[in-house]
Amino acid sequence: MSSLVSLRDVRFSYGNRDVLHGVTLNVPRGKLVAIMGGSGCGKTTLMRLIGGQLRPRAGQLTVCGAEVPSLDREGLYDLRRRMSMLFQFGALFTDLSVFDNVAFPMREHTNMPEPIIRDLVLMKLHAVGLRGAENLLPSELSGGMARRVALARAIALDPELMMYDEPFAGLDPISLGVIGQLIRKLNDALGASSIVVTHDVQESLQIVDYVYFLSDGKVVAEGTPDEIRTSEDPWVHQFVWGEADGPVPFRYPAVPYEEALLGVQRA
Amino acid sequence: MNRTTIDLWVGIFVTLGALALVFLALKVGNLSGGQIRSPYSLTANFDNIGGLKARAPVKSAGVVVGRIQEIHLDKQHYQAVVTIQMDGRYTFPKDTFATINTSGLLGEQYIGLEPGGDPDDLKPGDVIKKTQSAVVLEKLISQFMFSKAAEGPATK
Amino acid sequence: MFRLVGARTINTQWRLGVMARFFGLLLWHSGSSFRRLRLTLREIYFSGVLSLTIILISGLFVGMVLGLQGYETLQRYGSEEVLGTLVALSLVRELGPVLAGLLFASRAGSAVTAEIGLMKATEQLAAMDMMAVDPVARVVAPRFWGGVISMPILALLFSAMGVFGGYLVGVVMIGIDSGSFWSQMQASVDFRNDIVNGVIKSVVFGVAVSLVAVFEGFDTDGTAEGVSRATTRTVVTSSLAILGLDFILTSFMFRG
Ligand SMILES: Nc1ncnc2c1ncn2[C@@H]1O[C@H](COP(=O)(O)OP(=O)(O)OP(=O)(O)O)[C@@H](O)[C@H]1O
Ligand SMILES: [Mg+2]
């Protein structure tokens, strides 16, 4: 039982729009795994599948040894207490202050007395560099600050599995470095496993243990950061170096451009 | 707005609601005056009670002396049997006269009691013998019309 | 055209079914809103206390208008002294619960829908769900119960304010005898038949409005447009529900 999360040939579609056709990947215990891929290729969807918010159409999906799609609500909630997810857009509770947001999971799931909660919250906020912002409301935060508060909330209960959906988006280079290191340290200190979805290739290659590249609903490349950097695969090369032309489709599937333009005249 | 102020406001809010209920019950409704002390019941039979309803007041000289408890139809005589709850402080002679009156033209109907001269009083459970039925407006009007119609040709 | 009507009917039936299931789920998860009374108190504050001003002012004016109009009509028959009865009965039986319900739907119901809808649109509900905290228990149930508790209190305040407004116009302004105003009222307003039935009505309206409000909020598709459509639907649906239920309840309660 070395993998905490394992997906075998997982397929998923929204209605009749196929998003994932056969994804296979593993997240070993104690490791930090990155998932990269173009915008709209299904990374957020993948995380929601792991969290049990969506059910795959086919394939096997186990987390902590439990078959996620077959869990009932109780089982799912038990599992979710051991994992935590940083949402792409933060998803802070807008009616609660920064402090209460971070304290939320502690108050909901533990009976810790208020002074201990207070210390823990300040500790988490300190870790993301926002201890001074405890009394602000989410509407008074910048996008990057909100992301960091959401990060503090996600790590509030020291979960076994952390999922970060684009933790680096909207951060300046300094906080980006700090947050990157924080994610790495948390993973090691807690002995947890983490999945990071990111577009920030250079930063993530420095902190992660393994990388999966997702395209068109499939894993197209994988490897350790060193393998990725030296990869000859045109796909990986294009993505790592950010080139416009290559095998990665930049556009949402559509009828050919000329056809769409000419079609209007023909009609 | 911190938590304790919210609690305070909710407290005020609920108190206001309770006060409104008390106001409606005592000042607007009849919960205060409706309680009759040491009641005793009487019955009265009417040929027609018109729009009289249970809980309507029973008055004598304009003072409320009881309330109507229950109304049903006597199957043998096809008369309305009205059970009255009388206030224990008031007693009435045996030959008291019960009429069904209306307060104002559109007001509600009530039973009026006019005491007679009998030395004996009505005892709990007694029946008021002398009654006068409700004045039914339609009947009155049609009677009036018929009598007019009847005397019409004679005077001409 | 017929097909459109048919599709609409089926859609409505279907939504009603979904709403009934949602109601069951909501009741099932309501335990926490009483175990953690704080959450519900907060919602009573937002839907009840913050609606106080509009309810009190509207109640006063409705009562005053009833006083004026009632007097106009009654004096033609020479029965001015039953003005108190007229004002009190129409408020306690009908106007209090119904108008307070309509105001409550547009003031508090729409706010609840918008709030829950926005929480859904910004993934707050999904995030809560991922933290193994049930959004129905944590967000929906307290708002529902807050509304159910606030509604009868608001209706009572509306009626009381209205009676006071009628008193102001009838007795203070027009000069009907204060004694006969109150005694006529007391003689014909029955506590159980009129006041308690009015309270029952307002509780039913509270359940209807709150259920529609939380359901529409929870059911939005998570876009700005969807939230605004849901808010409108809350006001329309719950107003219609109030009027329809009022007819049904009235025909049961005051048939005698
Ligand atoms: N609720 C939904 N209903 C239908 N289609 C959806 C839904 N959510 C996402 N999709 C589609 O699924 C695909 C994958 O979406 P997803 O959010 O997983 O992308 P992503 O990889 O996270 O992209 P990004 O990097 O931009 O966040 C997209 O093409 C999107 O159009
Ligand atoms: Mg995404």
XYZ file of C-alpha atoms and ligand atoms in Angstrom:
711
model
C 0.000 0.000 0.000
C 2.428 2.645 -1.082
C 0.045 4.868 -3.031
C -2.280 7.091 -1.119
C -4.208 7.982 -4.235
C -4.419 5.809 -7.280
C -6.428 6.233 -10.440
C -6.666 3.552 -13.067
C -8.187 4.338 -16.436
C -10.615 6.874 -14.980
C -13.110 8.324 -17.422
C -15.430 11.207 -16.849
C -17.804 13.358 -18.855
C -20.010 16.348 -18.126
C -23.271 15.363 -19.779
C -22.053 14.147 -23.141
C -18.874 16.217 -23.161
C -15.980 13.886 -22.482
C -13.405 15.508 -20.245
C -11.224 12.651 -19.052
C -10.742 9.581 -21.185
C -8.658 7.140 -19.253
C -6.388 8.772 -16.698
C -3.981 6.603 -14.764
C -1.838 8.080 -12.038
C -0.469 7.401 -8.565
C 0.362 9.598 -5.619
C 2.705 7.739 -3.273
C 2.590 8.395 0.455
C 4.715 11.330 1.566
C 5.299 12.591 -1.964
C 4.464 15.858 -3.646
C 3.033 15.359 -7.105
C 2.341 18.058 -9.667
C -0.289 17.905 -12.367
C 0.234 20.209 -15.302
C -1.673 20.774 -18.454
C -3.326 23.347 -20.590
C -6.205 25.415 -19.411
C -9.474 23.499 -19.543
C -7.869 20.084 -19.856
C -9.615 18.745 -16.781
C -7.267 19.294 -13.830
C -9.896 20.759 -11.521
C -12.249 18.006 -12.597
C -9.639 15.440 -11.635
C -9.370 16.880 -8.126
C -13.100 16.898 -7.690
C -13.132 13.249 -8.644
C -10.524 12.465 -6.018
C -12.507 14.443 -3.437
C -15.636 12.521 -4.340
C -17.601 15.539 -5.516
C -17.944 13.985 -8.943
C -18.253 10.333 -9.844
C -16.256 8.819 -12.704
C -18.061 7.148 -15.545
C -15.619 4.246 -15.516
C -12.327 3.209 -13.989
C -10.921 2.679 -10.532
C -10.255 5.448 -8.046
C -8.935 4.687 -4.574
C -7.907 7.130 -1.857
C -6.429 5.855 1.431
C -7.455 2.405 0.346
C -11.101 3.299 -0.089
C -12.919 3.014 -3.372
C -14.192 6.613 -3.563
C -17.103 6.294 -6.035
C -18.698 3.511 -4.014
C -18.580 5.324 -0.661
C -21.797 6.484 0.943
C -22.108 9.950 2.438
C -20.783 8.963 5.858
C -17.825 7.195 4.346
C -17.114 10.099 2.055
C -17.239 12.589 4.907
C -14.921 10.402 6.989
C -12.505 10.354 4.103
C -12.784 14.080 3.500
C -11.854 14.792 7.094
C -8.468 13.342 6.239
C -7.989 15.397 3.095
C -8.237 19.002 2.225
C -8.493 21.032 -0.917
C -7.458 24.509 -1.854
C -10.010 25.745 -4.366
C -8.895 27.482 -7.518
C -10.687 30.684 -6.558
C -10.150 30.462 -2.815
C -13.813 29.963 -1.934
C -13.472 31.842 1.349
C -16.674 32.201 3.353
C -17.591 35.777 2.616
C -19.647 36.266 5.771
C -16.774 35.294 8.087
C -13.607 37.199 8.907
C -10.206 35.875 7.933
C -9.751 34.547 11.453
C -13.105 32.762 11.478
C -12.457 31.320 8.042
C -9.276 29.639 9.208
C -10.904 28.601 12.475
C -13.917 27.159 10.635
C -12.677 23.578 10.143
C -11.346 23.459 13.714
C -14.616 24.639 15.182
C -16.625 22.261 13.026
C -14.589 19.138 13.584
C -12.881 19.446 16.942
C -13.826 20.392 20.460
C -10.694 22.386 21.058
C -11.142 25.274 23.488
C -11.167 28.740 21.996
C -7.688 29.836 23.273
C -6.054 26.852 21.580
C -7.962 27.524 18.364
C -6.785 31.100 18.556
C -3.139 30.074 18.839
C -3.446 27.574 16.011
C -5.174 30.033 13.693
C -2.538 32.679 14.313
C 0.134 30.088 13.655
C -1.402 29.119 10.313
C -1.913 32.740 9.328
C 1.675 33.494 10.292
C 2.827 30.692 8.023
C 1.200 32.377 5.023
C 2.363 35.815 6.158
C -1.070 37.235 6.973
C -1.175 37.267 10.762
C -1.956 40.988 10.695
C -5.000 40.481 8.507
C -6.977 38.326 10.921
C -9.803 40.825 11.362
C -10.328 41.670 7.709
C -13.269 40.354 5.755
C -12.647 38.389 2.543
C -14.009 41.302 0.529
C -11.168 43.440 1.901
C -8.447 41.109 0.615
C -6.586 41.138 -2.670
C -6.799 38.064 -4.877
C -3.390 36.801 -3.808
C -4.113 37.419 -0.137
C -7.396 35.556 -0.412
C -5.543 32.623 -1.943
C -3.112 32.594 0.968
C -5.917 32.717 3.541
C -7.573 29.838 1.737
C -4.277 27.994 1.947
C -4.122 28.616 5.692
C -7.644 27.283 6.022
C -6.831 24.227 3.929
C -3.938 23.268 6.204
C -5.845 24.053 9.400
C -6.394 20.456 10.430
C -3.096 18.987 9.216
C -4.624 16.653 6.632
C -3.107 13.474 5.233
C -3.787 14.436 1.657
C -3.565 17.985 0.399
C -4.854 19.092 -2.962
C -3.875 22.524 -4.195
C -5.665 23.874 -7.244
C -3.291 26.476 -8.628
C -1.838 27.767 -5.366
C 0.559 30.072 -7.186
C -1.852 31.983 -9.364
C -1.871 35.679 -8.604
C 1.172 35.667 -6.323
C 4.167 37.923 -6.627
C 7.537 36.179 -7.071
C 8.440 36.519 -3.396
C 5.244 35.069 -1.960
C 5.345 32.500 -4.716
C 8.703 31.270 -3.488
C 7.572 31.343 0.139
C 4.338 29.484 -0.562
C 6.175 26.927 -2.684
C 8.554 26.221 0.168
C 5.639 26.138 2.611
C 3.871 23.479 0.568
C 7.029 21.405 0.458
C 7.675 21.813 4.198
C 4.108 20.995 5.163
C 4.245 17.871 3.090
C 7.437 16.701 4.740
C 6.624 17.784 8.289
C 3.238 16.103 8.327
C 4.249 13.102 6.299
C 1.336 13.993 4.091
C 0.920 13.569 0.375
C 0.116 16.487 -1.848
C -1.193 17.109 -5.313
C -0.445 20.494 -6.833
C -2.151 21.691 -9.961
C -0.128 24.461 -11.442
C 0.966 26.263 -14.554
C 4.093 27.533 -12.906
C 6.527 25.058 -14.371
C 9.811 26.474 -13.135
C 8.667 26.988 -9.546
C 6.997 23.638 -9.249
C 9.858 21.707 -10.777
C 11.949 22.897 -7.836
C 9.655 21.565 -5.139
C 7.818 18.515 -6.426
C 8.831 14.848 -6.545
C 6.946 13.808 -9.632
C 5.072 15.455 -12.488
C 2.149 14.323 -14.636
C 1.272 16.149 -17.840
C -2.352 16.064 -18.798
C -3.650 16.786 -22.252
C -6.884 16.016 -23.997
C -8.119 14.055 -20.992
C -5.125 11.736 -20.838
C -1.749 11.601 -19.154
C 0.682 12.348 -21.985
C 3.936 12.477 -20.072
C 5.261 11.886 -16.565
C 8.534 11.836 -14.714
C 10.672 13.307 -11.979
C 11.654 16.964 -12.336
C 15.070 16.037 -13.655
C 13.608 13.758 -16.288
C 11.196 16.483 -17.289
C 13.858 19.130 -17.659
C 15.939 16.956 -19.917
C 13.014 15.405 -21.756
C 13.180 15.211 -25.528
C 9.415 14.731 -25.765
C 8.148 17.555 -27.982
C 5.029 17.856 -25.879
C 6.911 18.328 -22.621
C 9.430 20.580 -24.273
C 6.745 22.864 -25.582
C 5.014 23.081 -22.220
C 8.116 23.580 -20.098
C 9.501 26.279 -22.342
C 6.184 27.866 -23.159
C 6.278 27.716 -26.948
C 3.166 28.609 -28.927
C 3.644 26.061 -31.702
C 3.754 22.403 -30.953
C 1.571 19.438 -30.137
C -0.286 21.128 -27.272
C -3.647 22.410 -28.504
C -4.098 25.990 -27.353
C -7.709 26.269 -28.473
C -10.965 24.815 -27.220
C -12.170 22.246 -29.810
C -14.086 24.015 -32.579
C -14.777 23.892 -36.255
C -11.792 25.096 -38.291
C -11.393 28.843 -38.120
C -11.725 29.434 -41.869
C -14.879 27.384 -41.956
C -16.437 29.363 -39.121
C -15.666 32.645 -40.882
C -16.734 31.496 -44.317
C -19.767 29.682 -42.956
C -21.440 32.963 -42.203
C -21.153 34.076 -45.802
C -22.341 30.796 -47.159
C -25.446 30.680 -45.009
C -21.923 43.644 14.225
C -20.429 41.208 16.695
C -22.117 38.214 18.207
C -23.375 39.693 21.441
C -25.122 42.628 19.755
C -26.884 40.182 17.481
C -28.046 38.194 20.492
C -29.299 41.362 22.133
C -31.261 42.389 19.060
C -32.786 38.958 18.663
C -33.799 39.125 22.316
C -35.472 42.489 21.772
C -37.136 41.179 18.630
C -38.617 38.140 20.353
C -39.757 40.256 23.303
C -41.511 42.663 20.946
C -43.244 39.722 19.321
C -44.410 38.423 22.692
C -45.682 41.878 23.629
C -47.599 42.101 20.363
C -49.203 38.749 21.087
C -50.184 39.828 24.595
C -51.574 43.088 23.225
C -53.620 41.271 20.610
C -54.857 38.698 23.096
C -55.842 41.054 25.904
C -56.593 44.385 24.330
C -57.856 43.369 20.892
C -59.174 39.908 21.600
C -61.515 38.738 24.296
C -59.117 36.660 26.305
C -59.262 39.102 29.205
C -63.016 39.679 29.420
C -63.879 36.244 28.133
C -63.193 34.409 31.333
C -66.453 34.028 33.250
C -66.147 33.474 36.993
C -67.965 30.521 38.594
C -70.184 29.993 35.572
C -73.495 28.185 35.509
C -75.351 27.162 32.386
C -78.838 27.815 31.127
C -80.542 26.808 27.916
C -83.001 28.621 25.756
C -84.954 27.417 22.721
C -85.503 29.656 19.742
C -87.481 29.122 16.565
C -84.816 30.933 14.619
C -81.468 32.196 15.814
C -80.534 34.051 12.636
C -76.784 34.608 12.582
C -76.097 33.954 16.245
C -72.812 32.186 16.863
C -71.116 30.367 19.698
C -69.114 32.679 22.002
C -71.408 35.610 21.254
C -72.164 37.660 24.355
C -75.270 37.530 26.508
C -76.201 40.975 27.767
C -78.623 42.451 30.181
C -79.126 46.203 30.108
C -76.028 46.320 27.902
C -73.785 44.564 30.439
C -72.203 41.305 29.402
C -73.483 38.670 31.840
C -72.543 35.515 29.985
C -71.551 33.880 26.751
C -73.054 31.417 24.357
C -71.374 28.112 24.801
C -72.950 25.906 22.235
C -75.811 25.793 19.735
C -77.561 22.773 18.304
C -80.845 21.768 16.721
C -83.518 19.956 18.721
C -84.486 17.106 16.414
C -87.993 16.746 17.785
C -89.240 20.292 17.674
C -86.846 21.615 15.069
C -85.857 24.395 17.376
C -82.446 25.824 18.050
C -81.188 24.949 21.515
C -78.722 27.529 22.783
C -76.611 26.724 25.819
C -75.485 29.804 27.726
C -72.724 30.144 30.252
C -73.824 32.694 32.814
C -71.598 34.674 35.087
C -72.058 33.320 38.623
C -72.435 36.811 40.047
C -75.710 37.386 38.256
C -78.993 35.573 38.739
C -82.225 36.205 36.838
C -85.887 35.568 37.668
C -87.636 32.520 36.226
C -89.755 34.523 33.791
C -86.807 36.285 32.166
C -87.330 37.126 28.522
C -84.515 36.215 26.057
C -84.325 37.990 22.702
C -81.837 37.876 19.905
C -80.637 41.367 19.088
C -78.205 42.945 16.704
C -75.803 45.636 17.765
C -76.171 48.353 15.171
C -77.417 47.570 11.707
C -74.432 45.446 10.759
C -73.037 44.517 14.142
C -72.905 41.055 15.571
C -75.864 39.322 17.144
C -76.199 38.690 20.846
C -78.800 37.499 23.328
C -80.442 40.133 25.441
C -82.051 39.198 28.761
C -84.949 41.190 30.181
C -85.723 40.166 33.757
C -89.372 39.566 34.683
C -90.958 39.758 38.120
C -90.964 36.171 39.312
C -89.668 35.799 42.881
C -87.819 32.549 42.022
C -84.512 32.703 40.167
C -83.345 30.543 37.281
C -81.187 27.736 38.661
C -78.226 26.121 36.877
C -79.486 23.865 34.100
C -82.853 25.589 33.828
C -84.522 26.464 30.550
C -85.506 30.016 29.688
C -89.107 29.639 28.552
C -89.892 33.044 27.151
C -87.855 33.679 24.022
C -88.145 35.770 20.939
C -86.439 34.725 17.715
C -84.027 36.728 15.687
C -85.373 39.361 13.400
C -84.588 38.122 9.941
C -84.259 41.145 7.735
C -85.432 39.437 4.545
C -88.594 38.201 6.256
C -89.294 41.618 7.636
C -88.916 43.210 4.246
C -91.079 40.660 2.471
C -93.753 40.981 5.145
C -93.693 44.715 4.678
C -93.980 44.373 0.913
C -96.843 41.893 1.120
C -98.809 44.044 3.491
C -98.248 47.046 1.266
C -99.342 45.008 -1.728
C -102.378 43.761 0.151
C -103.544 47.178 1.263
C -102.594 48.795 -2.023
C -105.778 48.086 -4.050
C -108.045 48.629 -1.040
C -107.058 52.239 -0.545
C -107.456 53.091 -4.167
C -47.939 26.731 -27.689
C -49.658 23.770 -26.057
C -46.396 21.968 -25.984
C -44.854 24.937 -24.200
C -47.590 24.929 -21.582
C -47.228 21.176 -21.193
C -43.478 21.392 -20.809
C -43.897 24.145 -18.252
C -46.377 22.098 -16.254
C -44.107 19.090 -16.235
C -41.184 21.268 -15.288
C -43.159 22.757 -12.400
C -44.197 19.320 -11.172
C -40.659 18.171 -11.381
C -39.372 21.158 -9.436
C -42.039 20.601 -6.817
C -40.833 17.050 -6.428
C -37.235 18.148 -6.105
C -38.297 20.773 -3.595
C -40.167 18.196 -1.528
C -37.096 16.007 -1.435
C -34.990 18.988 -0.493
C -37.440 19.772 2.311
C -37.050 16.238 3.644
C -33.276 16.541 3.543
C -33.528 19.901 5.254
C -35.650 18.561 8.111
C -33.308 15.624 8.445
C -30.369 17.976 8.908
C -32.167 20.454 11.134
C -30.875 19.028 14.376
C -27.729 21.094 14.206
C -29.568 24.400 13.867
C -31.029 23.815 17.310
C -27.986 22.236 18.844
C -26.016 25.236 17.681
C -28.566 27.902 18.357
C -26.068 30.640 17.586
C -26.294 29.963 13.877
C -30.074 30.215 13.927
C -30.040 33.328 16.123
C -27.822 34.990 13.567
C -30.332 34.230 10.832
C -33.224 35.469 12.967
C -31.271 38.667 13.204
C -30.802 38.925 9.462
C -34.298 37.985 8.373
C -36.299 39.130 11.389
C -34.662 42.074 13.089
C -33.590 43.708 9.852
C -37.164 43.474 8.527
C -38.550 45.221 11.603
C -38.566 48.734 10.203
C -40.434 47.934 7.024
C -42.922 45.714 8.865
C -43.679 48.248 11.591
C -44.062 51.162 9.193
C -46.172 49.226 6.704
C -48.341 47.862 9.502
C -48.977 51.333 10.842
C -49.943 52.726 7.445
C -52.116 49.782 6.489
C -53.959 50.174 9.784
C -54.425 53.885 9.193
C -55.763 53.321 5.692
C -58.118 50.653 6.989
C -59.303 53.130 9.592
C -60.039 55.804 6.998
C -61.657 53.556 4.424
C -63.563 51.591 7.022
C -64.914 54.752 8.553
C -66.016 56.073 5.162
C -68.005 52.926 4.510
C -69.326 52.285 7.996
C -70.641 55.784 8.597
C -73.053 55.329 5.702
C -74.751 52.656 7.766
C -74.309 54.500 11.003
C -72.120 51.817 12.522
C -68.916 53.752 13.092
C -68.361 52.090 16.420
C -67.651 48.717 14.773
C -64.616 50.298 13.101
C -62.395 48.683 15.720
C -63.830 45.285 14.882
C -63.353 45.824 11.181
C -59.732 46.945 11.520
C -58.774 44.279 14.022
C -60.474 41.370 12.292
C -59.135 42.139 8.856
C -55.631 42.578 10.244
C -55.523 39.623 12.570
C -57.167 37.183 10.194
C -55.857 38.242 6.813
C -53.803 41.331 6.267
C -51.329 40.805 9.089
C -50.129 37.372 8.029
C -50.518 37.945 4.273
C -48.963 41.395 3.947
C -46.227 40.633 6.448
C -45.591 37.442 4.478
C -45.353 39.282 1.168
C -43.036 41.899 2.643
C -40.986 39.188 4.287
C -40.670 37.326 0.984
C -39.331 40.346 -0.827
C -37.195 41.666 2.015
C -35.721 38.585 3.668
C -36.551 35.742 1.284
C -34.801 37.324 -1.661
C -31.793 38.156 0.496
C -31.484 34.552 1.636
C -31.733 33.306 -1.957
C -29.111 35.737 -3.155
C -26.794 34.877 -0.291
C -27.000 31.118 -0.737
C -26.849 31.508 -4.523
C -23.677 33.561 -4.286
C -22.147 31.096 -1.853
C -22.794 28.445 -4.436
C -21.479 30.539 -7.312
C -18.229 31.255 -5.480
C -17.807 27.571 -4.578
C -18.190 28.262 -0.858
C -20.717 25.461 -0.591
C -18.470 23.090 -2.507
C -15.557 24.038 -0.256
C -17.662 23.392 2.823
C -18.720 20.055 1.424
C -15.053 19.186 0.814
C -14.342 19.978 4.470
C -16.907 17.337 5.391
C -19.300 19.998 6.658
C -22.757 19.520 5.221
C -23.909 22.777 3.588
C -27.546 21.831 4.141
C -26.984 21.509 7.870
C -24.589 24.425 8.232
C -25.951 27.008 5.785
C -29.453 26.068 4.691
C -31.121 24.774 7.852
C -30.322 27.779 10.089
C -31.594 30.176 7.434
C -34.752 28.165 7.037
C -35.492 28.038 10.754
C -34.532 31.656 11.217
C -37.225 32.545 8.695
C -39.800 30.184 10.160
C -39.320 31.727 13.609
C -39.202 35.342 12.425
C -42.294 35.235 10.255
C -45.022 34.861 12.945
C -43.331 37.454 15.131
C -43.311 39.895 12.236
C -46.951 39.143 11.448
C -47.953 39.739 15.066
C -46.074 43.028 15.104
C -47.687 44.001 11.815
C -51.179 43.332 13.193
C -50.491 45.105 16.486
C -49.079 48.110 14.657
C -52.068 48.082 12.307
C -54.571 48.083 15.161
C -52.674 50.992 16.638
C -52.830 52.777 13.275
C -56.576 52.184 13.106
C -56.879 53.572 16.632
C -54.921 56.676 15.666
C -57.189 57.410 12.729
C -60.488 56.292 14.228
C -60.212 57.568 17.759
C -57.554 60.251 17.769
C -58.235 61.810 14.376
C -61.906 61.186 13.655
C -63.055 61.040 17.235
C -64.929 57.764 17.559
C -65.476 56.967 21.216
C -62.399 55.166 22.459
C -64.383 52.928 24.801
C -66.711 51.600 22.140
C -63.825 51.235 19.690
C -62.033 48.832 22.015
C -65.049 47.086 23.502
C -66.631 46.359 20.122
C -63.304 44.982 19.045
C -62.937 42.802 22.102
C -66.485 41.554 21.781
C -65.932 40.148 18.330
C -62.259 39.245 18.061
C -61.882 35.776 19.430
C -58.530 34.666 20.757
C -58.634 31.122 19.484
C -60.612 31.584 16.305
C -59.030 34.756 15.083
C -55.691 35.414 16.708
C -54.424 31.852 16.981
C -55.583 31.078 13.457
C -53.763 34.157 12.225
C -50.591 32.976 13.942
C -50.995 29.523 12.398
C -51.299 31.149 9.000
C -48.147 33.146 9.493
C -46.227 30.044 10.576
C -47.346 28.259 7.413
C -46.321 31.264 5.322
C -42.988 31.348 7.135
C -42.342 27.726 6.201
C -43.385 28.324 2.589
C -41.331 31.479 2.044
C -38.242 30.127 3.787
C -38.390 26.848 1.927
C -38.743 28.564 -1.433
C -35.949 30.995 -0.573
C -33.381 28.420 0.494
C -34.355 26.043 -2.289
C -34.036 28.630 -5.042
C -30.699 29.743 -3.627
C -29.396 26.203 -3.408
C -30.671 25.417 -6.877
C -28.998 28.253 -8.804
C -26.601 27.380 -11.570
C -23.913 29.541 -10.039
C -23.757 32.497 -12.385
C -24.600 36.123 -11.721
C -27.547 35.825 -14.051
C -28.686 32.626 -12.404
C -28.600 34.246 -8.976
C -30.660 37.191 -10.137
C -33.176 34.876 -11.777
C -33.402 32.800 -8.619
C -34.010 35.904 -6.523
C -36.854 36.983 -8.753
C -38.286 33.497 -8.674
C -38.193 33.468 -4.897
C -40.297 36.607 -4.690
C -42.769 35.474 -7.346
C -43.121 31.882 -6.194
C -43.398 32.636 -2.511
C -45.883 35.456 -3.071
C -48.081 33.162 -5.107
C -47.646 30.442 -2.504
C -48.735 32.836 0.246
C -51.875 33.882 -1.597
C -52.770 30.327 -2.579
C -52.144 28.922 0.883
C -54.078 31.801 2.387
C -57.122 30.847 0.377
C -56.853 27.209 1.408
C -56.245 27.982 5.067
C -59.014 30.560 5.205
C -61.507 28.159 3.742
C -60.590 25.629 6.412
C -60.418 28.007 9.335
C -63.221 30.482 8.953
C -65.872 28.423 7.267
C -68.254 28.491 10.232
N -19.899 22.067 -14.498
C -19.463 21.823 -15.749
N -20.351 21.473 -16.703
C -19.941 21.198 -17.959
N -18.674 21.271 -18.363
C -17.740 21.628 -17.465
C -18.081 21.925 -16.110
N -16.958 22.243 -15.437
C -15.963 22.152 -16.338
N -16.412 21.779 -17.553
C -15.609 21.547 -18.755
O -14.661 20.572 -18.415
C -13.393 20.897 -18.927
C -12.359 20.770 -17.826
O -12.612 21.762 -16.839
P -11.640 21.957 -15.603
O -12.239 22.982 -14.738
O -11.341 20.650 -14.994
O -10.347 22.549 -16.313
P -8.945 22.902 -15.669
O -7.988 21.934 -16.198
O -9.046 23.019 -14.218
O -8.646 24.319 -16.335
P -7.918 25.595 -15.694
O -6.472 25.343 -15.741
O -8.303 26.713 -16.602
O -8.460 25.761 -14.327
C -13.482 22.286 -19.516
O -13.359 22.177 -20.895
C -14.854 22.774 -19.174
O -15.440 23.352 -20.322
Mg -9.078 24.525 -12.889
